[in-house]
JSON list of C-alpha atoms in Angstrom, two decimals:
[
{"chain": "A", "resi": 1, "resn": "MET", "atom": "CA", "xyz": [0.00, 0.00, 0.00]},
{"chain": "A", "resi": 2, "resn": "GLY", "atom": "CA", "xyz": [1.51, 3.24, -1.09]},
{"chain": "A", "resi": 3, "resn": "LEU", "atom": "CA", "xyz": [0.61, 6.88, -0.91]},
{"chain": "A", "resi": 4, "resn": "SER", "atom": "CA", "xyz": [-0.79, 6.81, -4.45]},
{"chain": "A", "resi": 5, "resn": "GLU", "atom": "CA", "xyz": [-3.50, 4.34, -3.34]},
{"chain": "A", "resi": 6, "resn": "VAL", "atom": "CA", "xyz": [-4.51, 6.69, -0.53]},
{"chain": "A", "resi": 7, "resn": "VAL", "atom": "CA", "xyz": [-4.59, 9.65, -2.91]},
{"chain": "A", "resi": 8, "resn": "ASP", "atom": "CA", "xyz": [-6.69, 7.66, -5.42]},
{"chain": "A", "resi": 9, "resn": "ALA", "atom": "CA", "xyz": [-9.13, 6.54, -2.72]},
{"chain": "A", "resi": 10, "resn": "LEU", "atom": "CA", "xyz": [-9.57, 10.11, -1.47]},
{"chain": "A", "resi": 11, "resn": "ALA", "atom": "CA", "xyz": [-10.07, 11.40, -5.03]},
{"chain": "A", "resi": 12, "resn": "ARG", "atom": "CA", "xyz": [-12.78, 8.78, -5.61]},
{"chain": "A", "resi": 13, "resn": "VAL", "atom": "CA", "xyz": [-14.65, 9.82, -2.45]},
{"chain": "A", "resi": 14, "resn": "GLU", "atom": "CA", "xyz": [-14.38, 13.49, -3.35]},
{"chain": "A", "resi": 15, "resn": "ARG", "atom": "CA", "xyz": [-15.57, 12.81, -6.91]},
{"chain": "A", "resi": 16, "resn": "LEU", "atom": "CA", "xyz": [-18.61, 10.81, -5.77]},
{"chain": "A", "resi": 17, "resn": "VAL", "atom": "CA", "xyz": [-19.73, 13.57, -3.43]},
{"chain": "A", "resi": 18, "resn": "GLU", "atom": "CA", "xyz": [-19.00, 16.32, -5.95]},
{"chain": "A", "resi": 19, "resn": "ASP", "atom": "CA", "xyz": [-20.96, 14.51, -8.67]},
{"chain": "A", "resi": 20, "resn": "GLY", "atom": "CA", "xyz": [-23.83, 13.70, -6.32]},
{"chain": "A", "resi": 21, "resn": "GLU", "atom": "CA", "xyz": [-23.50, 10.06, -7.39]},
{"chain": "A", "resi": 22, "resn": "THR", "atom": "CA", "xyz": [-23.10, 8.35, -4.04]},
{"chain": "A", "resi": 23, "resn": "GLY", "atom": "CA", "xyz": [-25.08, 5.25, -5.01]},
{"chain": "A", "resi": 24, "resn": "PRO", "atom": "CA", "xyz": [-28.33, 3.80, -3.68]},
{"chain": "A", "resi": 25, "resn": "ALA", "atom": "CA", "xyz": [-29.40, 5.02, -0.24]},
{"chain": "A", "resi": 26, "resn": "GLN", "atom": "CA", "xyz": [-29.26, 2.68, 2.73]},
{"chain": "A", "resi": 27, "resn": "ASP", "atom": "CA", "xyz": [-32.51, 0.70, 2.71]},
{"chain": "A", "resi": 28, "resn": "SER", "atom": "CA", "xyz": [-33.43, 1.69, 6.26]},
{"chain": "A", "resi": 29, "resn": "LEU", "atom": "CA", "xyz": [-33.07, 5.37, 5.31]},
{"chain": "A", "resi": 30, "resn": "SER", "atom": "CA", "xyz": [-34.67, 5.23, 1.86]},
{"chain": "A", "resi": 31, "resn": "TRP", "atom": "CA", "xyz": [-38.14, 6.10, 3.18]},
{"chain": "A", "resi": 32, "resn": "GLN", "atom": "CA", "xyz": [-37.00, 9.52, 4.33]},
{"chain": "A", "resi": 33, "resn": "ARG", "atom": "CA", "xyz": [-38.02, 12.65, 2.55]},
{"chain": "A", "resi": 34, "resn": "GLY", "atom": "CA", "xyz": [-34.96, 14.76, 1.79]},
{"chain": "A", "resi": 35, "resn": "GLY", "atom": "CA", "xyz": [-36.33, 17.93, 3.34]},
{"chain": "A", "resi": 36, "resn": "ASP", "atom": "CA", "xyz": [-37.71, 16.35, 6.50]},
{"chain": "A", "resi": 37, "resn": "ASP", "atom": "CA", "xyz": [-35.03, 17.14, 9.05]},
{"chain": "A", "resi": 38, "resn": "ALA", "atom": "CA", "xyz": [-36.74, 15.31, 11.93]},
{"chain": "A", "resi": 39, "resn": "ASP", "atom": "CA", "xyz": [-37.19, 12.11, 9.95]},
{"chain": "A", "resi": 40, "resn": "ILE", "atom": "CA", "xyz": [-33.55, 12.20, 8.89]},
{"chain": "A", "resi": 41, "resn": "GLN", "atom": "CA", "xyz": [-32.47, 12.32, 12.54]},
{"chain": "A", "resi": 42, "resn": "LEU", "atom": "CA", "xyz": [-34.98, 9.61, 13.46]},
{"chain": "A", "resi": 43, "resn": "GLY", "atom": "CA", "xyz": [-33.75, 7.40, 10.62]},
{"chain": "A", "resi": 44, "resn": "LYS", "atom": "CA", "xyz": [-30.13, 7.81, 11.68]},
{"chain": "A", "resi": 45, "resn": "ALA", "atom": "CA", "xyz": [-30.99, 6.85, 15.26]},
{"chain": "A", "resi": 46, "resn": "CYS", "atom": "CA", "xyz": [-32.92, 3.80, 13.99]},
{"chain": "A", "resi": 47, "resn": "ALA", "atom": "CA", "xyz": [-30.00, 2.78, 11.75]},
{"chain": "A", "resi": 48, "resn": "MET", "atom": "CA", "xyz": [-27.48, 3.07, 14.60]},
{"chain": "A", "resi": 49, "resn": "LEU", "atom": "CA", "xyz": [-29.67, 1.02, 16.91]},
{"chain": "A", "resi": 50, "resn": "GLY", "atom": "CA", "xyz": [-30.10, -1.57, 14.16]},
{"chain": "A", "resi": 51, "resn": "THR", "atom": "CA", "xyz": [-26.34, -1.84, 13.80]},
{"chain": "A", "resi": 52, "resn": "CYS", "atom": "CA", "xyz": [-26.02, -2.27, 17.57]},
{"chain": "A", "resi": 53, "resn": "ARG", "atom": "CA", "xyz": [-28.57, -5.08, 17.42]},
{"chain": "A", "resi": 54, "resn": "GLN", "atom": "CA", "xyz": [-26.51, -6.81, 14.76]},
{"chain": "A", "resi": 55, "resn": "LEU", "atom": "CA", "xyz": [-23.21, -6.29, 16.58]},
{"chain": "A", "resi": 56, "resn": "ARG", "atom": "CA", "xyz": [-24.45, -7.70, 19.86]},
{"chain": "A", "resi": 57, "resn": "GLU", "atom": "CA", "xyz": [-25.38, -10.94, 18.11]},
{"chain": "A", "resi": 58, "resn": "GLY", "atom": "CA", "xyz": [-22.04, -12.66, 17.77]},
{"chain": "A", "resi": 59, "resn": "THR", "atom": "CA", "xyz": [-19.33, -10.08, 18.20]},
{"chain": "A", "resi": 60, "resn": "ASN", "atom": "CA", "xyz": [-17.33, -8.66, 21.02]},
{"chain": "A", "resi": 61, "resn": "ASN", "atom": "CA", "xyz": [-16.89, -5.27, 19.42]},
{"chain": "A", "resi": 62, "resn": "TYR", "atom": "CA", "xyz": [-18.04, -3.48, 22.54]},
{"chain": "A", "resi": 63, "resn": "VAL", "atom": "CA", "xyz": [-16.34, -0.19, 21.65]},
{"chain": "A", "resi": 64, "resn": "SER", "atom": "CA", "xyz": [-18.52, 0.10, 18.52]},
{"chain": "A", "resi": 65, "resn": "ILE", "atom": "CA", "xyz": [-21.69, -0.75, 20.43]},
{"chain": "A", "resi": 66, "resn": "VAL", "atom": "CA", "xyz": [-20.91, 1.90, 23.05]},
{"chain": "A", "resi": 67, "resn": "LYS", "atom": "CA", "xyz": [-20.03, 4.54, 20.44]},
{"chain": "A", "resi": 68, "resn": "LEU", "atom": "CA", "xyz": [-23.12, 3.80, 18.35]},
{"chain": "A", "resi": 69, "resn": "SER", "atom": "CA", "xyz": [-25.29, 3.86, 21.47]},
{"chain": "A", "resi": 70, "resn": "PHE", "atom": "CA", "xyz": [-24.03, 7.31, 22.45]},
{"chain": "A", "resi": 71, "resn": "ASN", "atom": "CA", "xyz": [-24.66, 8.50, 18.87]},
{"chain": "A", "resi": 72, "resn": "ALA", "atom": "CA", "xyz": [-28.15, 6.95, 18.76]},
{"chain": "A", "resi": 73, "resn": "ILE", "atom": "CA", "xyz": [-29.07, 8.73, 22.00]},
{"chain": "A", "resi": 74, "resn": "GLU", "atom": "CA", "xyz": [-27.94, 12.06, 20.59]},
{"chain": "A", "resi": 75, "resn": "ARG", "atom": "CA", "xyz": [-29.76, 11.49, 17.28]},
{"chain": "A", "resi": 76, "resn": "SER", "atom": "CA", "xyz": [-32.93, 10.48, 19.14]},
{"chain": "A", "resi": 77, "resn": "PHE", "atom": "CA", "xyz": [-32.70, 13.68, 21.19]},
{"chain": "A", "resi": 78, "resn": "GLN", "atom": "CA", "xyz": [-32.11, 15.69, 18.02]},
{"chain": "A", "resi": 79, "resn": "PHE", "atom": "CA", "xyz": [-35.06, 14.02, 16.30]},
{"chain": "A", "resi": 80, "resn": "TYR", "atom": "CA", "xyz": [-37.33, 15.02, 19.17]},
{"chain": "A", "resi": 81, "resn": "LEU", "atom": "CA", "xyz": [-36.08, 18.61, 19.23]},
{"chain": "A", "resi": 82, "resn": "VAL", "atom": "CA", "xyz": [-36.48, 19.09, 15.48]},
{"chain": "A", "resi": 83, "resn": "ASP", "atom": "CA", "xyz": [-39.84, 17.31, 15.36]},
{"chain": "A", "resi": 84, "resn": "MET", "atom": "CA", "xyz": [-41.48, 18.92, 18.38]},
{"chain": "A", "resi": 85, "resn": "THR", "atom": "CA", "xyz": [-39.99, 22.41, 18.41]},
{"chain": "A", "resi": 86, "resn": "ALA", "atom": "CA", "xyz": [-38.95, 25.08, 15.94]},
{"chain": "A", "resi": 87, "resn": "ALA", "atom": "CA", "xyz": [-35.34, 23.83, 16.06]},
{"chain": "A", "resi": 88, "resn": "GLU", "atom": "CA", "xyz": [-33.40, 22.61, 13.05]},
{"chain": "A", "resi": 89, "resn": "SER", "atom": "CA", "xyz": [-30.50, 20.18, 13.05]},
{"chain": "A", "resi": 90, "resn": "THR", "atom": "CA", "xyz": [-28.16, 22.97, 12.03]},
{"chain": "A", "resi": 91, "resn": "ASP", "atom": "CA", "xyz": [-28.98, 24.77, 15.29]},
{"chain": "A", "resi": 92, "resn": "TYR", "atom": "CA", "xyz": [-26.81, 22.23, 17.11]},
{"chain": "A", "resi": 93, "resn": "ARG", "atom": "CA", "xyz": [-23.11, 22.73, 16.53]},
{"chain": "A", "resi": 94, "resn": "ASN", "atom": "CA", "xyz": [-21.86, 20.48, 19.33]},
{"chain": "A", "resi": 95, "resn": "HIS", "atom": "CA", "xyz": [-23.00, 17.61, 21.50]},
{"chain": "A", "resi": 96, "resn": "ALA", "atom": "CA", "xyz": [-23.62, 19.69, 24.60]},
{"chain": "A", "resi": 97, "resn": "GLU", "atom": "CA", "xyz": [-26.17, 21.94, 22.84]},
{"chain": "A", "resi": 98, "resn": "VAL", "atom": "CA", "xyz": [-28.42, 18.97, 22.08]},
{"chain": "A", "resi": 99, "resn": "PHE", "atom": "CA", "xyz": [-28.24, 17.67, 25.65]},
{"chain": "A", "resi": 100, "resn": "ASP", "atom": "CA", "xyz": [-28.73, 21.14, 27.14]},
{"chain": "A", "resi": 101, "resn": "ASP", "atom": "CA", "xyz": [-31.82, 21.78, 25.00]},
{"chain": "A", "resi": 102, "resn": "ILE", "atom": "CA", "xyz": [-33.36, 18.42, 25.94]},
{"chain": "A", "resi": 103, "resn": "ALA", "atom": "CA", "xyz": [-32.62, 19.10, 29.63]},
{"chain": "A", "resi": 104, "resn": "ALA", "atom": "CA", "xyz": [-34.14, 22.59, 29.42]},
{"chain": "A", "resi": 105, "resn": "ARG", "atom": "CA", "xyz": [-37.37, 21.18, 28.01]},
{"chain": "A", "resi": 106, "resn": "ASN", "atom": "CA", "xyz": [-37.76, 18.80, 30.97]},
{"chain": "A", "resi": 107, "resn": "ILE", "atom": "CA", "xyz": [-38.87, 15.94, 28.71]},
{"chain": "A", "resi": 108, "resn": "PHE", "atom": "CA", "xyz": [-37.81, 13.35, 31.29]},
{"chain": "A", "resi": 109, "resn": "SER", "atom": "CA", "xyz": [-39.57, 15.10, 34.20]},
{"chain": "A", "resi": 110, "resn": "ASP", "atom": "CA", "xyz": [-37.27, 15.93, 37.07]},
{"chain": "A", "resi": 111, "resn": "GLU", "atom": "CA", "xyz": [-35.04, 12.89, 36.63]},
{"chain": "A", "resi": 112, "resn": "GLY", "atom": "CA", "xyz": [-32.20, 14.87, 35.05]},
{"chain": "A", "resi": 113, "resn": "ILE", "atom": "CA", "xyz": [-31.75, 12.20, 32.37]},
{"chain": "A", "resi": 114, "resn": "ALA", "atom": "CA", "xyz": [-30.24, 14.44, 29.69]},
{"chain": "A", "resi": 115, "resn": "SER", "atom": "CA", "xyz": [-27.86, 16.15, 32.13]},
{"chain": "A", "resi": 116, "resn": "ARG", "atom": "CA", "xyz": [-26.79, 12.84, 33.63]},
{"chain": "A", "resi": 117, "resn": "ILE", "atom": "CA", "xyz": [-26.15, 11.30, 30.21]},
{"chain": "A", "resi": 118, "resn": "ASP", "atom": "CA", "xyz": [-24.30, 14.42, 29.04]},
{"chain": "A", "resi": 119, "resn": "ALA", "atom": "CA", "xyz": [-22.08, 14.39, 32.13]},
{"chain": "A", "resi": 120, "resn": "PHE", "atom": "CA", "xyz": [-21.44, 10.69, 31.66]},
{"chain": "A", "resi": 121, "resn": "ARG", "atom": "CA", "xyz": [-20.84, 11.16, 27.92]},
{"chain": "A", "resi": 122, "resn": "SER", "atom": "CA", "xyz": [-18.38, 13.99, 28.37]},
{"chain": "A", "resi": 123, "resn": "GLU", "atom": "CA", "xyz": [-16.48, 12.03, 31.02]},
{"chain": "A", "resi": 124, "resn": "HIS", "atom": "CA", "xyz": [-16.40, 8.57, 29.46]},
{"chain": "A", "resi": 125, "resn": "ARG", "atom": "CA", "xyz": [-17.10, 8.65, 25.71]},
{"chain": "A", "resi": 126, "resn": "SER", "atom": "CA", "xyz": [-13.63, 9.74, 24.69]},
{"chain": "A", "resi": 127, "resn": "ARG", "atom": "CA", "xyz": [-12.04, 7.41, 27.25]},
{"chain": "A", "resi": 128, "resn": "PHE", "atom": "CA", "xyz": [-13.65, 4.44, 25.50]},
{"chain": "A", "resi": 129, "resn": "TYR", "atom": "CA", "xyz": [-13.09, 5.83, 22.03]},
{"chain": "A", "resi": 130, "resn": "TYR", "atom": "CA", "xyz": [-9.38, 6.42, 22.59]},
{"chain": "A", "resi": 131, "resn": "ASP", "atom": "CA", "xyz": [-8.91, 3.11, 24.42]},
{"chain": "A", "resi": 132, "resn": "ILE", "atom": "CA", "xyz": [-8.05, 4.62, 27.78]},
{"chain": "A", "resi": 133, "resn": "ASP", "atom": "CA", "xyz": [-10.82, 2.47, 29.23]},
{"chain": "A", "resi": 134, "resn": "ARG", "atom": "CA", "xyz": [-12.07, -0.68, 27.59]},
{"chain": "A", "resi": 135, "resn": "PRO", "atom": "CA", "xyz": [-15.80, -1.30, 27.85]},
{"chain": "A", "resi": 136, "resn": "GLY", "atom": "CA", "xyz": [-16.85, -4.79, 28.77]},
{"chain": "A", "resi": 137, "resn": "ARG", "atom": "CA", "xyz": [-19.81, -6.74, 27.49]},
{"chain": "A", "resi": 138, "resn": "ASP", "atom": "CA", "xyz": [-22.13, -5.80, 30.37]},
{"chain": "A", "resi": 139, "resn": "PHE", "atom": "CA", "xyz": [-21.45, -2.10, 29.92]},
{"chain": "A", "resi": 140, "resn": "ALA", "atom": "CA", "xyz": [-21.88, -2.27, 26.13]},
{"chain": "A", "resi": 141, "resn": "MET", "atom": "CA", "xyz": [-25.21, -4.08, 26.46]},
{"chain": "A", "resi": 142, "resn": "ALA", "atom": "CA", "xyz": [-26.37, -1.61, 29.14]},
{"chain": "A", "resi": 143, "resn": "MET", "atom": "CA", "xyz": [-25.48, 1.33, 26.86]},
{"chain": "A", "resi": 144, "resn": "TYR", "atom": "CA", "xyz": [-27.39, -0.27, 24.01]},
{"chain": "A", "resi": 145, "resn": "GLU", "atom": "CA", "xyz": [-30.39, -0.85, 26.27]},
{"chain": "A", "resi": 146, "resn": "LEU", "atom": "CA", "xyz": [-30.25, 2.77, 27.46]},
{"chain": "A", "resi": 147, "resn": "ALA", "atom": "CA", "xyz": [-30.13, 4.02, 23.86]},
{"chain": "A", "resi": 148, "resn": "GLU", "atom": "CA", "xyz": [-33.03, 1.75, 22.92]},
{"chain": "A", "resi": 149, "resn": "LYS", "atom": "CA", "xyz": [-35.17, 2.88, 25.90]},
{"chain": "A", "resi": 150, "resn": "ILE", "atom": "CA", "xyz": [-34.51, 6.58, 25.24]},
{"chain": "A", "resi": 151, "resn": "HIS", "atom": "CA", "xyz": [-35.31, 6.12, 21.55]},
{"chain": "A", "resi": 152, "resn": "GLN", "atom": "CA", "xyz": [-38.56, 4.29, 22.29]},
{"chain": "A", "resi": 153, "resn": "TYR", "atom": "CA", "xyz": [-39.55, 6.86, 24.92]},
{"chain": "A", "resi": 154, "resn": "LEU", "atom": "CA", "xyz": [-39.02, 9.80, 22.55]},
{"chain": "A", "resi": 155, "resn": "VAL", "atom": "CA", "xyz": [-40.72, 8.09, 19.60]},
{"chain": "A", "resi": 156, "resn": "GLU", "atom": "CA", "xyz": [-43.72, 7.41, 21.82]},
{"chain": "A", "resi": 157, "resn": "PHE", "atom": "CA", "xyz": [-43.64, 10.91, 23.32]},
{"chain": "A", "resi": 158, "resn": "ALA", "atom": "CA", "xyz": [-43.61, 12.41, 19.80]},
{"chain": "A", "resi": 159, "resn": "ASP", "atom": "CA", "xyz": [-46.26, 9.91, 18.60]},
{"chain": "A", "resi": 160, "resn": "ALA", "atom": "CA", "xyz": [-43.91, 8.93, 15.77]},
{"chain": "A", "resi": 161, "resn": "HIS", "atom": "CA", "xyz": [-44.31, 5.13, 15.75]},
{"chain": "A", "resi": 162, "resn": "SER", "atom": "CA", "xyz": [-45.35, 5.12, 12.12]},
{"chain": "A", "resi": 163, "resn": "ARG", "atom": "CA", "xyz": [-42.17, 6.99, 11.18]},
{"chain": "A", "resi": 164, "resn": "CYS", "atom": "CA", "xyz": [-39.75, 4.87, 13.20]},
{"chain": "A", "resi": 165, "resn": "SER", "atom": "CA", "xyz": [-38.00, 2.23, 11.11]},
{"chain": "A", "resi": 166, "resn": "CYS", "atom": "CA", "xyz": [-36.73, 0.15, 14.04]},
{"chain": "A", "resi": 167, "resn": "GLU", "atom": "CA", "xyz": [-39.32, -2.51, 13.34]},
{"chain": "A", "resi": 168, "resn": "MET", "atom": "CA", "xyz": [-37.57, -3.17, 10.03]},
{"chain": "A", "resi": 169, "resn": "TYR", "atom": "CA", "xyz": [-34.58, -4.77, 11.78]}
]
């Protein structure tokens, strides 16, 4: 493998995006309408949870499950904010803004769910990602379950069952 292969691979990616010819959309996201910001966020959360479901069946890639679970939580939060408020996805430039907005809206009553997850995320996410800590199976499965429960709660709260593609997995 030489530098020329890396340069060629990068050029191909750039060309595909520039030409708008990225290929068929992921099946689980193909139902989305391009301009529906909330459904895009919902579909991404569903896709991440679907990947977690697949990974937990026969792999020990716990880092990926944890990372995808954190991402699915954030996308589920973002779906809710875009769907139920005047917010747009572009309003959120960093992770903390999404968590702060969810916390401010008191969606989880007085349980402090969003603040607790944000504090936990900011403390531990990068530690797992950069291999400072190594998540075990129990933690990975608990993170997946947390992501799944939050997703289900917000889909139900937003009355968006018919738009959630999680049943496709």
